[in-house]
Coordinates of C-alpha atoms and ligand atoms in Angstrom, one line a residue:
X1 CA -1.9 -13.3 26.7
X2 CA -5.4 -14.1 28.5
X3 CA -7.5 -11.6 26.5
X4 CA -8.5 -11.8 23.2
X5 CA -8.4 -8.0 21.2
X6 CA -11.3 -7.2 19.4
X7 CA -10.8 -4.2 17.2
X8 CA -13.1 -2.5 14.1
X9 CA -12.3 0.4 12.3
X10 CA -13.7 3.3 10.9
X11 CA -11.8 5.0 7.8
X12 CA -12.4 8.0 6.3
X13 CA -11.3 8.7 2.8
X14 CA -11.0 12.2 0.8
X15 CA -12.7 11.3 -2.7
X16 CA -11.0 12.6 -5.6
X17 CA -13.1 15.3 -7.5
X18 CA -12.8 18.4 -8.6
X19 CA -15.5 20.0 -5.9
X20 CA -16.8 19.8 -2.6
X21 CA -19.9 17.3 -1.8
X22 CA -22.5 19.5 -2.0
X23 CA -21.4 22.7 -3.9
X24 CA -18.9 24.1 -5.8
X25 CA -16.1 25.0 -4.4
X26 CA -12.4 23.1 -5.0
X27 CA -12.1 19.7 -3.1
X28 CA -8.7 19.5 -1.9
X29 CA -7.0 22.9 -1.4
X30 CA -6.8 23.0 2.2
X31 CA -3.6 24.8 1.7
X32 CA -5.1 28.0 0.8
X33 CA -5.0 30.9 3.2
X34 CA -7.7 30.7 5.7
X35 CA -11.9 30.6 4.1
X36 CA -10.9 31.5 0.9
X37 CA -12.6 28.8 -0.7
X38 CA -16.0 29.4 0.8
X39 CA -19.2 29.9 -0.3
X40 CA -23.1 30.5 1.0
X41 CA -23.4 25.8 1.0
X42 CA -20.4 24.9 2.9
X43 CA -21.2 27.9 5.2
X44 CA -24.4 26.7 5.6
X45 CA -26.4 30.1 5.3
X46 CA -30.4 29.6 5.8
X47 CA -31.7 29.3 2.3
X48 CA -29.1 27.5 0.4
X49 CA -29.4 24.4 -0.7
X50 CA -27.3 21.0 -1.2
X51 CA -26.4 19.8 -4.8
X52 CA -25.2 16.2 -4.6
X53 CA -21.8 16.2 -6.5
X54 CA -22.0 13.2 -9.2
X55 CA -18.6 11.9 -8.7
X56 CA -18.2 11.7 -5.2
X57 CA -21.7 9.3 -5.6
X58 CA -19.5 7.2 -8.8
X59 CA -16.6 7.0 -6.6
X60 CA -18.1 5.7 -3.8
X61 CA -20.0 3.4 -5.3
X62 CA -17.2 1.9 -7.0
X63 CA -15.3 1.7 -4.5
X64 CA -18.1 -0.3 -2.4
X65 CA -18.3 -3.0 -5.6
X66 CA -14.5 -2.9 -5.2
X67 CA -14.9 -4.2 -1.5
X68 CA -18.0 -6.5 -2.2
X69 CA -20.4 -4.4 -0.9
X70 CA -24.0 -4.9 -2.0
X71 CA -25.3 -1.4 -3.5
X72 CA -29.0 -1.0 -2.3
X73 CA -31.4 0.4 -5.0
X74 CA -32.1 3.7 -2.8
X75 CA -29.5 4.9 -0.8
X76 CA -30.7 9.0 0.8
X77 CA -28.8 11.9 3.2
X78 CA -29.6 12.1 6.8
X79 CA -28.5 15.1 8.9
X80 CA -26.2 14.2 11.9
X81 CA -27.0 16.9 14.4
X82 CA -24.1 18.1 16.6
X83 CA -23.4 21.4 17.9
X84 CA -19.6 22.4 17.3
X85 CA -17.7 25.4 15.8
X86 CA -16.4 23.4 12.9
X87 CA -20.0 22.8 11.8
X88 CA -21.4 25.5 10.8
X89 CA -25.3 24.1 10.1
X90 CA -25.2 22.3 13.3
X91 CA -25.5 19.3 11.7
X92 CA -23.3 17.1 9.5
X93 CA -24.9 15.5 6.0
X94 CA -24.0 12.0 6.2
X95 CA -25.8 8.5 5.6
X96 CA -27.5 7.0 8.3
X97 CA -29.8 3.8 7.1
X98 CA -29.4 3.8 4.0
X99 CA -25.4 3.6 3.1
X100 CA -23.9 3.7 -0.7
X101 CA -22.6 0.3 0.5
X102 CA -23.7 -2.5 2.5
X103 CA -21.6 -5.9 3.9
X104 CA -18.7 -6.7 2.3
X105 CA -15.0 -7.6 2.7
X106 CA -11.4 -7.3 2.4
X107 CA -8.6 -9.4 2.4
X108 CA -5.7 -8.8 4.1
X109 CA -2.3 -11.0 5.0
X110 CA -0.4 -11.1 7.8
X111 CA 2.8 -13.2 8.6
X112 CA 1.5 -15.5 5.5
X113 CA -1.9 -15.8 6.6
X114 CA -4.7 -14.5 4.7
X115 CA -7.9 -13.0 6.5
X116 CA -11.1 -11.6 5.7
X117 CA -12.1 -8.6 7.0
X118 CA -16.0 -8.2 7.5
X119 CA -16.9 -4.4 6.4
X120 CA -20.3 -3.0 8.0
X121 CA -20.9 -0.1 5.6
X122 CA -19.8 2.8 3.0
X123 CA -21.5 5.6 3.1
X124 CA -20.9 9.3 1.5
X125 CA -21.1 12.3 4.0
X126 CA -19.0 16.3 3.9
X127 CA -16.1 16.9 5.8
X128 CA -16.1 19.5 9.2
X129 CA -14.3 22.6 9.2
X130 CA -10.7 22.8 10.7
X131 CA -9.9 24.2 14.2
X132 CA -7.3 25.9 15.1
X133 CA -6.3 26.5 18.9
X134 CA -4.4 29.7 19.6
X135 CA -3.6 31.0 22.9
X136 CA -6.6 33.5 23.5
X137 CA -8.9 31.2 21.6
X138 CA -10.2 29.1 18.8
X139 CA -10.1 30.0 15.1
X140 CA -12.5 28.4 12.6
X141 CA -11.2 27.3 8.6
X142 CA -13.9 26.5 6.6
X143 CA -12.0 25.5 3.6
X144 CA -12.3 22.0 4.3
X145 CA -15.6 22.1 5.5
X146 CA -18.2 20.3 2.8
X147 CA -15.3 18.2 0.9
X148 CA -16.4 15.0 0.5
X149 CA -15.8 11.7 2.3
X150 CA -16.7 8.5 2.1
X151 CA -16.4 6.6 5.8
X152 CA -15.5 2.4 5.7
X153 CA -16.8 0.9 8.4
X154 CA -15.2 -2.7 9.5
X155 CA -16.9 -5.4 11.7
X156 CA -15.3 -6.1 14.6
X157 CA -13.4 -8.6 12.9
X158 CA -9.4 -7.2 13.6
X159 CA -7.5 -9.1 16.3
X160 CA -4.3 -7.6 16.6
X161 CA -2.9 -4.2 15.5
X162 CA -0.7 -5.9 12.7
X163 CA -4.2 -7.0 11.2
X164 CA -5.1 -3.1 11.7
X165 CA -2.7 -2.1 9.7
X166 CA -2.5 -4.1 7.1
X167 CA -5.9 -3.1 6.9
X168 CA -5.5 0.3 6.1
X169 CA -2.3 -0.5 4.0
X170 CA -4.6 -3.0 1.1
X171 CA -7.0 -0.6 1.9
X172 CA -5.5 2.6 0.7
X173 CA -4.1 0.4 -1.8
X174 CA -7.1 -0.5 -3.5
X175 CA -8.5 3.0 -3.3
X176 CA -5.0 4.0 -5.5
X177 CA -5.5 1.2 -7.8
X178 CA -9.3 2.4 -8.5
X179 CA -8.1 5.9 -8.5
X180 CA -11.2 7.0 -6.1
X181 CA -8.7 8.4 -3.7
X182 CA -5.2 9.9 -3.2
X183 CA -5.4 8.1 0.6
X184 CA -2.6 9.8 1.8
X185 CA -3.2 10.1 5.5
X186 CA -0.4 13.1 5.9
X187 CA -2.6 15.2 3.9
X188 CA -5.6 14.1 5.6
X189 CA -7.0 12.4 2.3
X190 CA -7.5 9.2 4.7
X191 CA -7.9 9.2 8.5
X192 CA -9.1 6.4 11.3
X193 CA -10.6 5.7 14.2
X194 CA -10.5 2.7 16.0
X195 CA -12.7 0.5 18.4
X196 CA -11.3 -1.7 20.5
X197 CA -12.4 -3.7 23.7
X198 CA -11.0 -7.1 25.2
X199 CA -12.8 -10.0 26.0
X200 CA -11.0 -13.2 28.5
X201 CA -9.8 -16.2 26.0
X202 CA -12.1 -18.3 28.0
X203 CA -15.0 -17.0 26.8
X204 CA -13.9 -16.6 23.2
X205 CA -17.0 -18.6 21.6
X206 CA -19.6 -16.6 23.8
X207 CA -18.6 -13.6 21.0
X208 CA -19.7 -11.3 24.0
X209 CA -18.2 -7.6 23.4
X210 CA -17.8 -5.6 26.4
X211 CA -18.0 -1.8 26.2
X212 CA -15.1 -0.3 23.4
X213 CA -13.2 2.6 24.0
X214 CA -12.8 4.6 20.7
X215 CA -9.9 6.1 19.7
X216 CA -9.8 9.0 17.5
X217 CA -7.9 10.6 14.8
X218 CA -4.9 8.6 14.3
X219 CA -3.3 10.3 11.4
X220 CA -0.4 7.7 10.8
X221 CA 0.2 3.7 10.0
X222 CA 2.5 4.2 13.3
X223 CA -0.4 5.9 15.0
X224 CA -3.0 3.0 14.4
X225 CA -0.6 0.4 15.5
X226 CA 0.7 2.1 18.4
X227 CA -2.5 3.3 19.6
X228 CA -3.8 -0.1 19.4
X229 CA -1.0 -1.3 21.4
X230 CA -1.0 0.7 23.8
X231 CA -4.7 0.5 24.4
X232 CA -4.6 -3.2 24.8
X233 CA -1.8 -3.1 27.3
X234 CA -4.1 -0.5 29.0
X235 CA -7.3 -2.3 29.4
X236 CA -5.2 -5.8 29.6
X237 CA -4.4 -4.0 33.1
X238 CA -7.8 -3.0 33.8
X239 CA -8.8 -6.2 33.6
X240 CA -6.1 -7.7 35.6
X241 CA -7.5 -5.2 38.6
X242 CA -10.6 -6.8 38.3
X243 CA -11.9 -3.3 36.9
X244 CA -12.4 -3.3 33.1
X245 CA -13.7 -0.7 31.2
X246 CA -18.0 -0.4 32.3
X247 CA -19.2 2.3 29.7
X248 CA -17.8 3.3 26.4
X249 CA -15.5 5.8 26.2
X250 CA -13.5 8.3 23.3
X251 CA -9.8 9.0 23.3
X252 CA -7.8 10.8 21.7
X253 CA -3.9 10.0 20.6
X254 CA -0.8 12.2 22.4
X255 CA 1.8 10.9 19.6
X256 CA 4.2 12.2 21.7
X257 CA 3.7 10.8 24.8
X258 CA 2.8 8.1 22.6
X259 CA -0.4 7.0 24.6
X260 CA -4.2 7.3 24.6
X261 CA -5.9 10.0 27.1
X262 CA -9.7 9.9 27.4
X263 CA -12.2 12.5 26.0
X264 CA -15.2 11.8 27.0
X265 CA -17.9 9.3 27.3
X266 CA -19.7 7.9 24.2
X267 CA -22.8 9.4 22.9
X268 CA -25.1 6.8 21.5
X269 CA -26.4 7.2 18.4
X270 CA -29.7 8.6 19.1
X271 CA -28.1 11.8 20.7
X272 CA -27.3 12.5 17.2
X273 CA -30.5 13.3 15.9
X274 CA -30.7 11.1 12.6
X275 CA -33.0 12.5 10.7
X276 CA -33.4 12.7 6.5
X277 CA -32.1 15.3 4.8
X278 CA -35.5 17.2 3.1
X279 CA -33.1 18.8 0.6
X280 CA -31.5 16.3 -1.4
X281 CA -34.1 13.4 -3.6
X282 CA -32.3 9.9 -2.7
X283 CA -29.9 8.3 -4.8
X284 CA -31.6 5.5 -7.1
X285 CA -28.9 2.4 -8.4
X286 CA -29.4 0.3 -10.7
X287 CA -28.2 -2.1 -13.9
X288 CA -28.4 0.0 -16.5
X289 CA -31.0 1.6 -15.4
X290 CA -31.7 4.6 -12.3
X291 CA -29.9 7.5 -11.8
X292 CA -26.4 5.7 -11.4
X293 CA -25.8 3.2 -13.7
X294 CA -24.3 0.1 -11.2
X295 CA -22.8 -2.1 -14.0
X296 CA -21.4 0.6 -15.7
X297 CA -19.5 1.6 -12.7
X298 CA -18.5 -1.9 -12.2
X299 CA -17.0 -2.2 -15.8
X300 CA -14.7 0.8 -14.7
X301 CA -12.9 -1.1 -11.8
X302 CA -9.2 -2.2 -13.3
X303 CA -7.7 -5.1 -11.8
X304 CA -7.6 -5.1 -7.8
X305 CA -4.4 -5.4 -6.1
X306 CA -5.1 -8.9 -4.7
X307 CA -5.9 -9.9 -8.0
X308 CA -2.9 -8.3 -9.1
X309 CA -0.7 -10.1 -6.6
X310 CA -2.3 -13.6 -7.4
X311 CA -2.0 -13.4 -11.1
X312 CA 2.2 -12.0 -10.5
X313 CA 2.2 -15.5 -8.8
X314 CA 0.7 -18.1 -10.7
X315 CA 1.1 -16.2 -14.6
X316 CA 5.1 -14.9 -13.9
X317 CA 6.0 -17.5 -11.2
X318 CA 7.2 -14.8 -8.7
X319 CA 7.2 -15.5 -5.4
X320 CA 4.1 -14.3 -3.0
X321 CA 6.6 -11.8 -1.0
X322 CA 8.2 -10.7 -4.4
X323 CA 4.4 -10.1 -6.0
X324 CA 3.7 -8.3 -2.8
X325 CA 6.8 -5.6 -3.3
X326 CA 6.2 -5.5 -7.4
X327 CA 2.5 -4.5 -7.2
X328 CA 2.5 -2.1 -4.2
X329 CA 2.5 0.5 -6.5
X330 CA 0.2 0.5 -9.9
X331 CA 2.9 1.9 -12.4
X332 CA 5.7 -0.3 -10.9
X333 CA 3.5 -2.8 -11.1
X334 CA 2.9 -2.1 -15.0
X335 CA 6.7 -1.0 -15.5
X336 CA 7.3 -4.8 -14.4
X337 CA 4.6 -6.4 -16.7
X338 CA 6.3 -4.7 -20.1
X339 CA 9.9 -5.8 -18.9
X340 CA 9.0 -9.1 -18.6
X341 CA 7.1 -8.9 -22.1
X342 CA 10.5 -7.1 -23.4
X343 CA 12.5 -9.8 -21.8
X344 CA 10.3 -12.1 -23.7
X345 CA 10.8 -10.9 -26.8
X346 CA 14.5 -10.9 -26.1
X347 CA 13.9 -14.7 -26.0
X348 CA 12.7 -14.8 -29.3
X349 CA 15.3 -13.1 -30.5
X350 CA 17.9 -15.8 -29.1
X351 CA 16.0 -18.5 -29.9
X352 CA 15.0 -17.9 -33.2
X353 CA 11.3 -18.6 -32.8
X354 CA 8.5 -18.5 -30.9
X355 CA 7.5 -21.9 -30.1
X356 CA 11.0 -22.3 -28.8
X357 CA 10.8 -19.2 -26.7
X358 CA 7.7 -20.2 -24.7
X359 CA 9.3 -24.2 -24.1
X360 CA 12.4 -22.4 -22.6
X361 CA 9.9 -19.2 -20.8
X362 CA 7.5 -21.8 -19.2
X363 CA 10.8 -24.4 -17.9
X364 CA 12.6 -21.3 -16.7
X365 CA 9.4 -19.0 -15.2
X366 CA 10.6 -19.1 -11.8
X367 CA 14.2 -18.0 -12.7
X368 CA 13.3 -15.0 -15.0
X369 CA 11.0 -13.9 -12.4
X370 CA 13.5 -13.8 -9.6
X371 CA 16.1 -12.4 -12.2
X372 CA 13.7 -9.4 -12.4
X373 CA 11.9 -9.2 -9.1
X374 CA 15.7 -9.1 -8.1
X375 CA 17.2 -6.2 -10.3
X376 CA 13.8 -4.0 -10.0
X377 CA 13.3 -4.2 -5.7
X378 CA 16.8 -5.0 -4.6
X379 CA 18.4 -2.3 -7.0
X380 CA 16.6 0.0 -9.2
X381 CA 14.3 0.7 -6.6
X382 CA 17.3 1.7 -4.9
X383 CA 18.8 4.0 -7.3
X384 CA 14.7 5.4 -7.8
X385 CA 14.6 6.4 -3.8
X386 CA 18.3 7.7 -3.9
X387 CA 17.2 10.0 -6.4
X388 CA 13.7 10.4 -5.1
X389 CA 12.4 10.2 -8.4
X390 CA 9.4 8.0 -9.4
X391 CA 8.9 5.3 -12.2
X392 CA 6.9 7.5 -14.1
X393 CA 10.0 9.7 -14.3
X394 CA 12.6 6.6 -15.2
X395 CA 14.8 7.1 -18.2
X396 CA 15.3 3.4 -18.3
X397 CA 13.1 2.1 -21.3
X398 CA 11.4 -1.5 -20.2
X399 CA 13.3 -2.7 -23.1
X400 CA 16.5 -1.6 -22.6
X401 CA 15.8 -2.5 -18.9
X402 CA 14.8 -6.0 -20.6
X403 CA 18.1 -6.7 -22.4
X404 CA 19.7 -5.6 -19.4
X405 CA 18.3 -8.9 -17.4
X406 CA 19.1 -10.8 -20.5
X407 CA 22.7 -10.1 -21.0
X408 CA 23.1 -10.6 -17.5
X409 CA 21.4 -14.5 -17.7
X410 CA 23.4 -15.5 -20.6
X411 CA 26.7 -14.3 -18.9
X412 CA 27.5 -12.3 -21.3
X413 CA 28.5 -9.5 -18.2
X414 CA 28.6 -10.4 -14.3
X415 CA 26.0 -8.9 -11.9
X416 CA 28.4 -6.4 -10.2
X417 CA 29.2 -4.7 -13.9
X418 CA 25.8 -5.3 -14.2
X419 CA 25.3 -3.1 -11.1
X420 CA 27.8 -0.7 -13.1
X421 CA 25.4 -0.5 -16.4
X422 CA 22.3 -0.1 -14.7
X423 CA 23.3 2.8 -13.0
X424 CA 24.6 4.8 -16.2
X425 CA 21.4 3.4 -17.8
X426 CA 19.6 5.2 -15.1
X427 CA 21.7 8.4 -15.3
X428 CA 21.5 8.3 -19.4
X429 CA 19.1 6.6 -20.6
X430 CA 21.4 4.5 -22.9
X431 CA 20.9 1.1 -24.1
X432 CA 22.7 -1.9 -21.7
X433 CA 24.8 -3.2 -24.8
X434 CA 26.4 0.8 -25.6
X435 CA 27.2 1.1 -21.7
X436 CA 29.0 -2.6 -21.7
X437 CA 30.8 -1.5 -25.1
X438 CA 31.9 1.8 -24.4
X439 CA 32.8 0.5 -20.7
X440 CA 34.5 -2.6 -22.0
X441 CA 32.3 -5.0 -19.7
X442 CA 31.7 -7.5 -21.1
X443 CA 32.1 -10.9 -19.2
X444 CA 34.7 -13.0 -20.0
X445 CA 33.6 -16.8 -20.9
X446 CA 36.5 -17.9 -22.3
X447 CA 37.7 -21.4 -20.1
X448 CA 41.5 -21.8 -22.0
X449 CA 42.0 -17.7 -20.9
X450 CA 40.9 -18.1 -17.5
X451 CA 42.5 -21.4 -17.1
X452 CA 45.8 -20.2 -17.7
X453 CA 45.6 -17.3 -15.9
X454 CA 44.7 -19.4 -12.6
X455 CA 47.2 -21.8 -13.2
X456 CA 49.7 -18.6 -13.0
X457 CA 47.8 -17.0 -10.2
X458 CA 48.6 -20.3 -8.3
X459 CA 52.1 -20.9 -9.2
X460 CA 52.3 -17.4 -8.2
X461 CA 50.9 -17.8 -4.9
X462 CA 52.5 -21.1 -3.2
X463 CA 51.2 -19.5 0.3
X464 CA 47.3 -19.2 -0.5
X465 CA 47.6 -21.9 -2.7
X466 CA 49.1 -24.4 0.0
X467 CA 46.3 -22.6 2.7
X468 CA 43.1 -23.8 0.3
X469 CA 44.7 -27.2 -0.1
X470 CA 45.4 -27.8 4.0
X471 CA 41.8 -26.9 4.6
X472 CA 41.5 -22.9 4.9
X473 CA 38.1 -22.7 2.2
X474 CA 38.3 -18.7 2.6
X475 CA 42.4 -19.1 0.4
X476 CA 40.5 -19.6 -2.4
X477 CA 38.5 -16.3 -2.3
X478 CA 41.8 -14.4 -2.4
X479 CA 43.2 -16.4 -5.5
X480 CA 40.0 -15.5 -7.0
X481 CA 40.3 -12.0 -5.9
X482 CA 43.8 -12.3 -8.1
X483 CA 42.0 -13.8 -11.1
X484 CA 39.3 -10.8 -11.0
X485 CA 41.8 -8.3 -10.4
X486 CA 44.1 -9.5 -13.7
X487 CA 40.9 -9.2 -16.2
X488 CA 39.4 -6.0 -14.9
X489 CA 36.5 -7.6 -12.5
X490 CA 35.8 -9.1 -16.3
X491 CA 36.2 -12.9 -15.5
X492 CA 33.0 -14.9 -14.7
X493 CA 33.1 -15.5 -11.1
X494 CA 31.6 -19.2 -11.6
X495 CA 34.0 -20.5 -13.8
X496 CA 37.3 -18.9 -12.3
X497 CA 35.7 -20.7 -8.6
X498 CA 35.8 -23.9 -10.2
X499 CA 38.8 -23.7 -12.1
X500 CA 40.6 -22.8 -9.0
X501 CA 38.9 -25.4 -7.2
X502 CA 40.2 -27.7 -10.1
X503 CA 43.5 -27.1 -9.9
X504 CA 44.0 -27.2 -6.3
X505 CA 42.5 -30.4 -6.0
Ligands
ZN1 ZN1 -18.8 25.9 -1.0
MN2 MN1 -17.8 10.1 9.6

């Protein structure tokens, strides 16, 4: 490739509260029939006026500390002037100078290689009115219109639309994890737009941007990326021509054509009209002191993801793709955290004490952290989206789910009647050591058994036997096959494989 993609992103995000941004009507049913939840505010009648909503202000501030924003002591409402049907005041109340949230970052990892994304602003600002197109016309649903938003603003700092994504992905993320947002873009609780232009390789350090098309409303993961991709194979053509793009441009997304189409030319900032909003005093910050109390705010955010994922690796010894999988959702997340302290405890309980507990915990980190990232993301996770259910909904207890792991790394049962006890535990909700009992599972140890049982599985079977010893390495599967077969799928795999492999020396 000769051009370089250089790509920012606008996000908006649906905060969760109870009401709209400026009155107070619900935030978030959308789903009820046509303006029913309207009133004189989000209608914008002359003579009403704006009433900041608290929590929209809290949650956007917290989620700008989350991102490393600086919060400026004064942040204040401009008007956005644009004449459309799904704006009834003819102007939008958003943020124009002074954002909630200035600068900051976010990490994001690609392919195993970390990047920080430059972020431009936060700012708070009320959601338009939805359209719908019917044949003879345009209809107008103002249930939407007023709910609150708060808009992310990225530097053009993305290269590729894998970086885009991932983008959104630790971004919506982070706004689960601080519980400032649901994010879900199918609801509309998070929606993008995306700037993107090329620039030559060659002139890569001359950081010259060339005009950006935007592309807007791209409701989906899928849509961002495609979109993206498509647009740089567009203008990568343009430019081959000789003709790349001269004057910014919108477009819009035909998902199933699954390519861009243009809009219209870009209006520059000025033809919006910024100017601030008489109605509403500006927001003051502060520590401890103003209006909105910054390091109280900043004592409510939990743990971020990424600081999740770092502490998975370096305080359990799981592996940066397994931490990655185990903290993509919060209650996983903790669900994994109290099996491991369970599974803990089950080490006490074998080893008669503490101290000796932790020596064999921190030798064996690594191993009881695979054992677990194993059993939760390659099969309970399994039986969860089988059943569509959630963790929060899990009948397994983290302690039965605990002994579970444990039984399985002393031997005391083998992985696939593991597989068997896990998934009555999951049906039931009974403890691993009932389920192996009343199932007659568990593993058998016992060398002098399972020796003399291969000895007559070989004897037995001169054929196979005779096939191993010649060279054919897959005989000795089927002599094992016999051994399993004889003790129910009972025998411990390991020790029948090397007793056969014993006595066919
Ligand atoms: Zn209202
Ligand atoms: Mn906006």
């Amino acid at each position: 490739m000769k051009y370089q993609a250089i790509i920012g992103l606008e996000i908006h995000l649906r905060p969760k509260t109870k009401s709209k941004m400026f009155c107070a009507c619900a935030n978030g049913s959308d789903d009820l029939p046509p303006n029913t939840n309207i009133c004189p505010i989000c209608l914008g009648h002359p003579g009403t006026l704006p009433v900041v909503n608290r929590t929209a202000v809290e949650l956007g501030a917290k989620m700008a500390l989350a991102l490393n924003c600086q919060i400026p002591e004064q942040s204040k409402f401009d008007r956005k002037s644009y004449f459309y049907p799904d704006l009834p005041k003819n102007y939008q109340i958003s943020m124009y100078d002074r954002p909630v949230g200035v600068g900051g970052w976010l990490e994001i990892e690609v392919n195993g290689t970390s990047r920080k994304i430059g972020l431009t602003r936060l700012h708070l600002e009320e959601d338009a009115a939805k359209l719908i197109h019917v044949s003879d016309g345009s209809l107008v649903d103002f249930n939407r219109a007023g709910a609150p938003l708060m808009e992310i603003v990225t530097e053009p700092d993305i290269r590729t639309s894998p970086e885009a994504k991932a983008f959104m992905q630790e971004l919506r993320l982070l706004a689960r994890y601080l519980e400032v947002s649901e994010a879900d873009m199918e609801k509309g609780q998070m929606r993008c737009d995306a700037n993107i232009s090329l620039r030559p390789l060659e002139e890569i350090d001359d950081l010259k941007m060339y005009p950006k098309t935007e592309i807007k409303n791209l409701n989906s993961f899928k849509a961002v990326e495609r979109a993206l991709e498509h647009e740089i194979s567009r203008q990568t053509e343009l430019w081959e021509q000789g003709a790349p793009p001269k004057i910014q441009s919108t477009r819009g997304w035909d998902d199933a054509k699954q390519e861009t189409f243009e809009q219209r030319t870009k209006e520059e900032a000025h033809d919006y009209r910024y100017f601030p909003e008489p109605d509403i005093p500006p927001l003051k910050f502060g520590a401890g002191v103003g209006e909105f109390d910054v390091a109280k705010i900043s004592a409510s955010i939990p743990e971020t993801p990424s600081a999740k994922r770092a502490r998975f690796i370096s305080e359990y010894g799981f592996t940066a793709s397994d931490a990655k999988i185990l903290i993509e959702d919060k209650q996983v997340a903790t669900y994994t955290e109290n099996v491991l302290s369970e599974l803990f405890n089950w080490l006490v309980s074998i080893e008669g004490s503490k101290t000796k507990a932790e020596k064999t915990w921190s030798s064996q980190k690594k191993d009881f952290a695979k054992l677990t990232s194993g059993w939760l993301s390659s099969k309970l996770f399994k039986l969860l989206n089988a059943s569509q259910q959630s963790i929060s909904e899990i009948k397994i207890t983290p302690e039965n789910f605990a002994e579970l792991l444990g039984l399985i790394y002393q031997n005391k049962i083998s992985s696939s009647a593991g597989q068997t006890v896990l998934e009555t535990m999951f049906n039931t909700g009974a403890d691993p050591s009932h389920v192996i009992q009343e199932k007659g599972l568990v593993q058998e140890n016992d060398q002098a058994k399972l020796e003399t049982m291969v000895k007559t599985v070989i004897s037995q079977n001169p054929g196979p036997a005779a096939d191993y010893r010649s060279g054919k390495q897959n005989a000795i599967q089927f002599l094992a096959g016999l051994v399993m077969k004889e003790t129910k799928g009972k025998a411990n795999p390991q020790i029948v494989q090397q007793l056969l492999k014993d006595h066919l020396k």
